[in-house]
Tab-separated table of C-alpha atoms and ligand atoms in Angstrom:
chain	number	residue	atom	x	y	z
A	1	UNK	CA	-89.989	-91.830	45.637
A	2	UNK	CA	-90.349	-90.387	49.123
A	3	UNK	CA	-89.474	-93.631	50.904
A	4	UNK	CA	-86.436	-94.020	48.649
A	5	UNK	CA	-85.274	-90.552	49.670
A	6	UNK	CA	-85.708	-91.533	53.317
A	7	UNK	CA	-83.289	-94.480	53.099
A	8	UNK	CA	-80.051	-92.530	53.325
A	9	UNK	CA	-78.608	-89.466	54.987
A	10	UNK	CA	-79.124	-87.292	58.027
A	11	UNK	CA	-82.902	-87.023	57.617
A	12	UNK	CA	-83.216	-90.827	57.383
A	13	UNK	CA	-81.113	-91.167	60.555
A	14	UNK	CA	-83.250	-88.526	62.278
A	15	UNK	CA	-86.356	-90.545	61.433
A	16	UNK	CA	-84.678	-93.654	62.857
A	17	UNK	CA	-83.778	-91.630	65.988
A	18	UNK	CA	-87.444	-90.511	66.162
A	19	UNK	CA	-86.380	-86.841	65.960
A	20	UNK	CA	-88.981	-86.460	63.261
A	21	UNK	CA	-91.689	-88.664	61.759
A	22	UNK	CA	-92.424	-88.761	58.016
A	23	UNK	CA	-95.557	-90.659	56.928
A	24	UNK	CA	-96.392	-91.045	53.244
A	25	UNK	CA	-100.007	-91.471	52.090
A	26	UNK	CA	-101.115	-92.760	48.670
A	27	UNK	CA	-103.775	-90.457	47.196
A	28	UNK	CA	-105.379	-93.436	45.450
A	29	UNK	CA	-106.418	-94.692	48.896
A	30	UNK	CA	-108.734	-91.658	48.990
A	31	UNK	CA	-110.496	-92.339	45.688
A	32	UNK	CA	-113.947	-93.943	45.326
A	33	UNK	CA	-114.099	-95.011	41.652
A	34	UNK	CA	-112.954	-98.472	40.557
A	35	UNK	CA	-110.128	-96.911	38.484
A	36	UNK	CA	-108.916	-95.109	41.635
A	37	UNK	CA	-108.613	-91.932	39.512
A	38	UNK	CA	-106.603	-89.028	40.921
A	39	UNK	CA	-106.564	-86.908	37.758
A	40	UNK	CA	-108.977	-85.769	35.032
A	41	UNK	CA	-109.154	-83.586	31.924
A	42	UNK	CA	-108.889	-79.791	32.432
A	43	UNK	CA	-112.073	-77.717	32.281
A	44	UNK	CA	-111.588	-75.162	29.519
A	45	UNK	CA	-109.461	-77.590	27.526
A	46	UNK	CA	-105.685	-77.431	27.078
A	47	UNK	CA	-102.838	-79.958	27.369
A	48	UNK	CA	-102.320	-82.524	30.089
A	49	UNK	CA	-104.364	-83.578	33.079
A	50	UNK	CA	-105.302	-81.938	36.381
A	51	UNK	CA	-105.227	-83.569	39.827
A	52	UNK	CA	-108.770	-84.078	41.176
A	53	UNK	CA	-109.657	-82.178	44.386
A	54	UNK	CA	-111.564	-84.890	46.281
A	55	UNK	CA	-108.669	-87.305	47.011
A	56	UNK	CA	-106.611	-84.447	48.524
A	57	UNK	CA	-109.565	-83.148	50.555
A	58	UNK	CA	-110.438	-86.647	51.828
A	59	UNK	CA	-106.781	-87.310	52.674
A	60	UNK	CA	-106.485	-84.142	54.781
A	61	UNK	CA	-109.823	-84.852	56.507
A	62	UNK	CA	-108.544	-88.371	57.226
A	63	UNK	CA	-105.331	-86.957	58.734
A	64	UNK	CA	-107.289	-84.494	60.838
A	65	UNK	CA	-109.343	-87.414	62.258
A	66	UNK	CA	-106.359	-89.715	62.830
A	67	UNK	CA	-103.389	-87.426	63.562
A	68	UNK	CA	-105.059	-84.286	64.844
A	69	UNK	CA	-105.397	-80.985	63.029
A	70	UNK	CA	-102.087	-80.120	61.318
A	71	UNK	CA	-100.369	-76.773	62.039
A	72	UNK	CA	-99.952	-76.261	58.300
A	73	UNK	CA	-101.195	-77.915	55.101
A	74	UNK	CA	-98.722	-76.922	52.403
A	75	UNK	CA	-99.386	-77.338	48.680
A	76	UNK	CA	-96.082	-77.546	46.809
A	77	UNK	CA	-96.358	-75.579	43.567
A	78	UNK	CA	-94.548	-72.988	41.420
A	79	UNK	CA	-97.334	-70.521	42.376
A	80	UNK	CA	-96.300	-70.685	46.017
A	81	UNK	CA	-94.237	-68.399	48.223
A	82	UNK	CA	-90.514	-69.133	47.687
A	83	UNK	CA	-88.974	-71.490	50.236
A	84	UNK	CA	-86.203	-69.594	52.059
A	85	UNK	CA	-84.052	-70.174	55.125
A	86	UNK	CA	-86.501	-68.025	57.106
A	87	UNK	CA	-89.450	-70.188	55.963
A	88	UNK	CA	-87.539	-73.378	56.819
A	89	UNK	CA	-86.845	-72.113	60.348
A	90	UNK	CA	-90.515	-71.056	60.745
A	91	UNK	CA	-91.770	-74.491	59.657
A	92	UNK	CA	-89.269	-76.246	61.951
A	93	UNK	CA	-91.119	-74.624	64.854
A	94	UNK	CA	-94.369	-76.399	63.962
A	95	UNK	CA	-95.405	-79.811	65.378
A	96	UNK	CA	-97.366	-81.262	62.444
A	97	UNK	CA	-97.014	-80.257	58.790
A	98	UNK	CA	-98.855	-81.853	55.859
A	99	UNK	CA	-97.262	-81.555	52.396
A	100	UNK	CA	-99.490	-82.030	49.321
A	101	UNK	CA	-97.697	-83.221	46.171
A	102	UNK	CA	-99.200	-82.625	42.733
A	103	UNK	CA	-98.410	-84.182	39.364
A	104	UNK	CA	-99.389	-83.458	35.745
A	105	UNK	CA	-100.357	-79.867	34.910
A	106	UNK	CA	-101.226	-79.119	38.517
A	107	UNK	CA	-103.851	-79.497	41.206
A	108	UNK	CA	-107.516	-78.388	41.107
A	109	UNK	CA	-107.630	-74.890	42.655
A	110	UNK	CA	-110.264	-75.977	45.179
A	111	UNK	CA	-107.618	-78.025	47.004
A	112	UNK	CA	-105.949	-74.732	47.870
A	113	UNK	CA	-109.298	-73.133	48.747
A	114	UNK	CA	-110.598	-76.088	50.799
A	115	UNK	CA	-107.675	-77.601	52.742
A	116	UNK	CA	-104.288	-75.943	52.053
A	117	UNK	CA	-103.170	-73.266	54.507
A	118	UNK	CA	-100.282	-72.124	52.278
A	119	UNK	CA	-98.472	-72.809	49.007
A	120	UNK	CA	-94.670	-73.155	48.811
A	121	UNK	CA	-92.363	-73.189	45.799
A	122	UNK	CA	-88.785	-74.451	45.833
A	123	UNK	CA	-87.867	-72.206	42.916
A	124	UNK	CA	-88.914	-70.489	39.695
A	125	UNK	CA	-88.761	-73.527	37.466
A	126	UNK	CA	-91.102	-76.501	36.903
A	127	UNK	CA	-90.411	-80.068	37.998
A	128	UNK	CA	-92.462	-83.158	37.072
A	129	UNK	CA	-94.111	-83.625	40.454
A	130	UNK	CA	-94.466	-82.232	43.969
A	131	UNK	CA	-92.560	-85.089	45.620
A	132	UNK	CA	-89.075	-83.650	45.169
A	133	UNK	CA	-90.203	-80.196	46.372
A	134	UNK	CA	-91.799	-81.906	49.373
A	135	UNK	CA	-88.552	-83.692	50.176
A	136	UNK	CA	-86.576	-80.484	49.749
A	137	UNK	CA	-88.879	-78.970	52.365
A	138	UNK	CA	-88.549	-82.010	54.684
A	139	UNK	CA	-84.744	-81.817	54.393
A	140	UNK	CA	-84.414	-78.013	54.717
A	141	UNK	CA	-86.808	-77.971	57.715
A	142	UNK	CA	-85.614	-81.239	59.296
A	143	UNK	CA	-82.048	-80.046	59.678
A	144	UNK	CA	-83.258	-77.291	62.035
A	145	UNK	CA	-84.730	-79.802	64.444
A	146	UNK	CA	-82.644	-80.353	67.612
A	147	UNK	CA	-80.294	-83.314	67.276
A	148	UNK	CA	-80.659	-83.780	63.510
A	149	UNK	CA	-77.381	-82.076	62.617
A	150	UNK	CA	-74.610	-83.356	64.943
A	151	UNK	CA	-72.979	-79.972	65.531
A	152	UNK	CA	-75.625	-77.235	65.860
A	153	UNK	CA	-72.868	-74.687	65.086
A	154	UNK	CA	-72.924	-76.026	61.565
A	155	UNK	CA	-76.565	-74.921	61.196
A	156	UNK	CA	-75.902	-71.596	62.872
A	157	UNK	CA	-73.113	-70.842	60.396
A	158	UNK	CA	-75.262	-71.827	57.415
A	159	UNK	CA	-75.590	-69.752	54.285
A	160	UNK	CA	-78.546	-67.378	54.494
A	161	UNK	CA	-78.715	-67.514	58.332
A	162	UNK	CA	-77.728	-63.871	58.228
A	163	UNK	CA	-78.822	-63.542	54.616
A	164	UNK	CA	-75.187	-63.914	53.527
A	165	UNK	CA	-73.646	-66.561	51.286
A	166	UNK	CA	-71.193	-68.945	52.987
A	167	UNK	CA	-67.438	-68.342	53.054
A	168	UNK	CA	-65.149	-70.661	51.047
A	169	UNK	CA	-64.346	-73.986	52.722
A	170	UNK	CA	-61.040	-75.825	52.442
A	171	UNK	CA	-59.601	-79.119	53.697
A	172	UNK	CA	-56.394	-81.118	53.063
A	173	UNK	CA	-54.237	-81.003	50.974
A	174	UNK	CA	-52.970	-77.448	51.663
A	175	UNK	CA	-51.536	-77.296	48.135
A	176	UNK	CA	-53.304	-78.716	45.077
A	177	UNK	CA	-51.538	-77.988	41.801
A	178	UNK	CA	-50.991	-74.255	41.961
A	179	UNK	CA	-53.992	-73.765	44.235
A	180	UNK	CA	-52.936	-73.131	47.826
A	181	UNK	CA	-55.244	-72.899	50.801
A	182	UNK	CA	-55.309	-69.247	52.011
A	183	UNK	CA	-52.411	-68.871	54.506
A	184	UNK	CA	-54.607	-67.353	57.237
A	185	UNK	CA	-56.601	-70.599	57.481
A	186	UNK	CA	-53.414	-72.481	58.389
A	187	UNK	CA	-52.392	-69.792	60.935
A	188	UNK	CA	-54.403	-70.979	63.913
A	189	UNK	CA	-55.171	-67.298	64.554
A	190	UNK	CA	-58.938	-67.656	65.074
A	191	UNK	CA	-59.573	-63.899	65.156
A	192	UNK	CA	-57.847	-63.473	61.778
A	193	UNK	CA	-59.618	-66.565	60.441
A	194	UNK	CA	-63.033	-65.210	61.534
A	195	UNK	CA	-62.183	-61.831	59.972
A	196	UNK	CA	-61.098	-63.497	56.687
A	197	UNK	CA	-64.281	-65.628	56.598
A	198	UNK	CA	-66.619	-62.664	57.204
A	199	UNK	CA	-64.876	-60.697	54.478
A	200	UNK	CA	-65.067	-63.632	52.037
A	201	UNK	CA	-68.784	-64.141	52.767
A	202	UNK	CA	-69.500	-60.435	52.244
A	203	UNK	CA	-67.481	-60.282	48.999
A	204	UNK	CA	-69.206	-63.356	47.611
A	205	UNK	CA	-72.638	-62.080	48.545
A	206	UNK	CA	-71.873	-58.662	47.039
A	207	UNK	CA	-70.597	-60.230	43.785
A	208	UNK	CA	-73.119	-63.066	43.387
A	209	UNK	CA	-76.304	-62.130	45.304
A	210	UNK	CA	-76.190	-58.401	46.118
A	211	UNK	CA	-79.971	-58.427	46.648
A	212	UNK	CA	-79.405	-60.532	49.774
A	213	UNK	CA	-77.412	-57.768	51.445
A	214	UNK	CA	-80.592	-55.742	51.874
A	215	UNK	CA	-81.816	-58.399	54.289
A	216	UNK	CA	-78.511	-58.913	56.069
A	217	UNK	CA	-79.314	-58.798	59.792
A	218	UNK	CA	-77.045	-58.034	62.702
A	219	UNK	CA	-74.066	-56.796	60.717
A	220	UNK	CA	-71.491	-55.538	63.196
A	221	UNK	CA	-69.536	-52.322	62.611
A	222	UNK	CA	-66.546	-54.192	61.225
A	223	UNK	CA	-68.737	-55.978	58.676
A	224	UNK	CA	-70.437	-52.741	57.655
A	225	UNK	CA	-66.987	-51.128	57.127
A	226	UNK	CA	-65.755	-54.147	55.169
A	227	UNK	CA	-68.919	-54.087	53.047
A	228	UNK	CA	-68.537	-50.370	52.278
A	229	UNK	CA	-64.880	-50.944	51.333
A	230	UNK	CA	-65.863	-53.918	49.131
A	231	UNK	CA	-68.652	-51.892	47.521
A	232	UNK	CA	-66.134	-49.118	46.778
A	233	UNK	CA	-63.731	-51.674	45.243
A	234	UNK	CA	-66.636	-53.217	43.316
A	235	UNK	CA	-67.586	-49.781	41.912
A	236	UNK	CA	-63.952	-49.113	40.998
A	237	UNK	CA	-63.776	-52.556	39.381
A	238	UNK	CA	-66.996	-51.953	37.458
A	239	UNK	CA	-65.883	-48.428	36.479
A	240	UNK	CA	-62.579	-49.897	35.275
A	241	UNK	CA	-64.254	-52.784	33.431
B	1	4FV	C1	-92.910	-77.009	42.084
B	1	4FV	C2	-91.954	-76.014	42.335
B	1	4FV	C3	-93.235	-77.564	40.766
B	1	4FV	C4	-95.804	-78.179	38.773
B	1	4FV	C5	-96.572	-79.152	37.931
B	1	4FV	C6	-95.373	-80.346	39.643
B	1	4FV	C7	-94.743	-78.991	39.437
B	1	4FV	C8	-96.252	-80.536	38.444
B	1	4FV	N1	-93.469	-77.346	43.252
B	1	4FV	N2	-91.948	-75.805	43.693
B	1	4FV	N3	-91.137	-75.383	41.482
B	1	4FV	N4	-94.311	-78.397	40.716
B	1	4FV	O1	-92.573	-77.270	39.766
B	1	4FV	O2	-92.874	-76.603	44.196
B	1	4FV	O3	-97.437	-81.149	38.879
């Protein structure tokens, strides 16, 4: 699964350009029984199987011996801290990160106690395995590495950089059915365009993710005024609704 996800796209190209290195290890290589078991029945009963601790612990010890002590050993699980833009930027500052991927009902708790330095979740829902969460982390972190995204400005103007949602994007054609691209974007007036984009990002964030506004850093006076005006309109709209 992981190697398939590394065949296409910017992260795959970054690996080819040696901007980052992704090595996948098979947990079965760290088993000792002839069935190469990585899972077993849950103590206390209940449905499904649990991932055994020893293969994970041996794998991390192996990595420590062969690739040096990692800066972080992250267990991907729904019990983890939520992956956010801030977390992705923090992880992109580390040299060597190990991601542990579970399957089945989950991973024996002693993996977390023995070798994991943190637990990360990609969201409050359950997926069938830790591989996709691991690749979400590789992608979200990888794009912050120098040279991975062609135009760094694109990363700087990302959603969530300032804890705001992104402004609407448009490209040709200028008119599609009765949907026209906002006039200001065709004006070439960059100051007006920037003002329109800030306003659109604030309105969207206020309407869709108001909880993000609490964390909005570095709002300039104009943005604060626009936000107060939008909040007033929003209250009027709600009052009228
Ligand atoms: C998950 C998440 C997640 C739990 C049981 C894999 C599954 C299965 N990981 N963010 N959400 N993991 O649902 O990170 O083993």
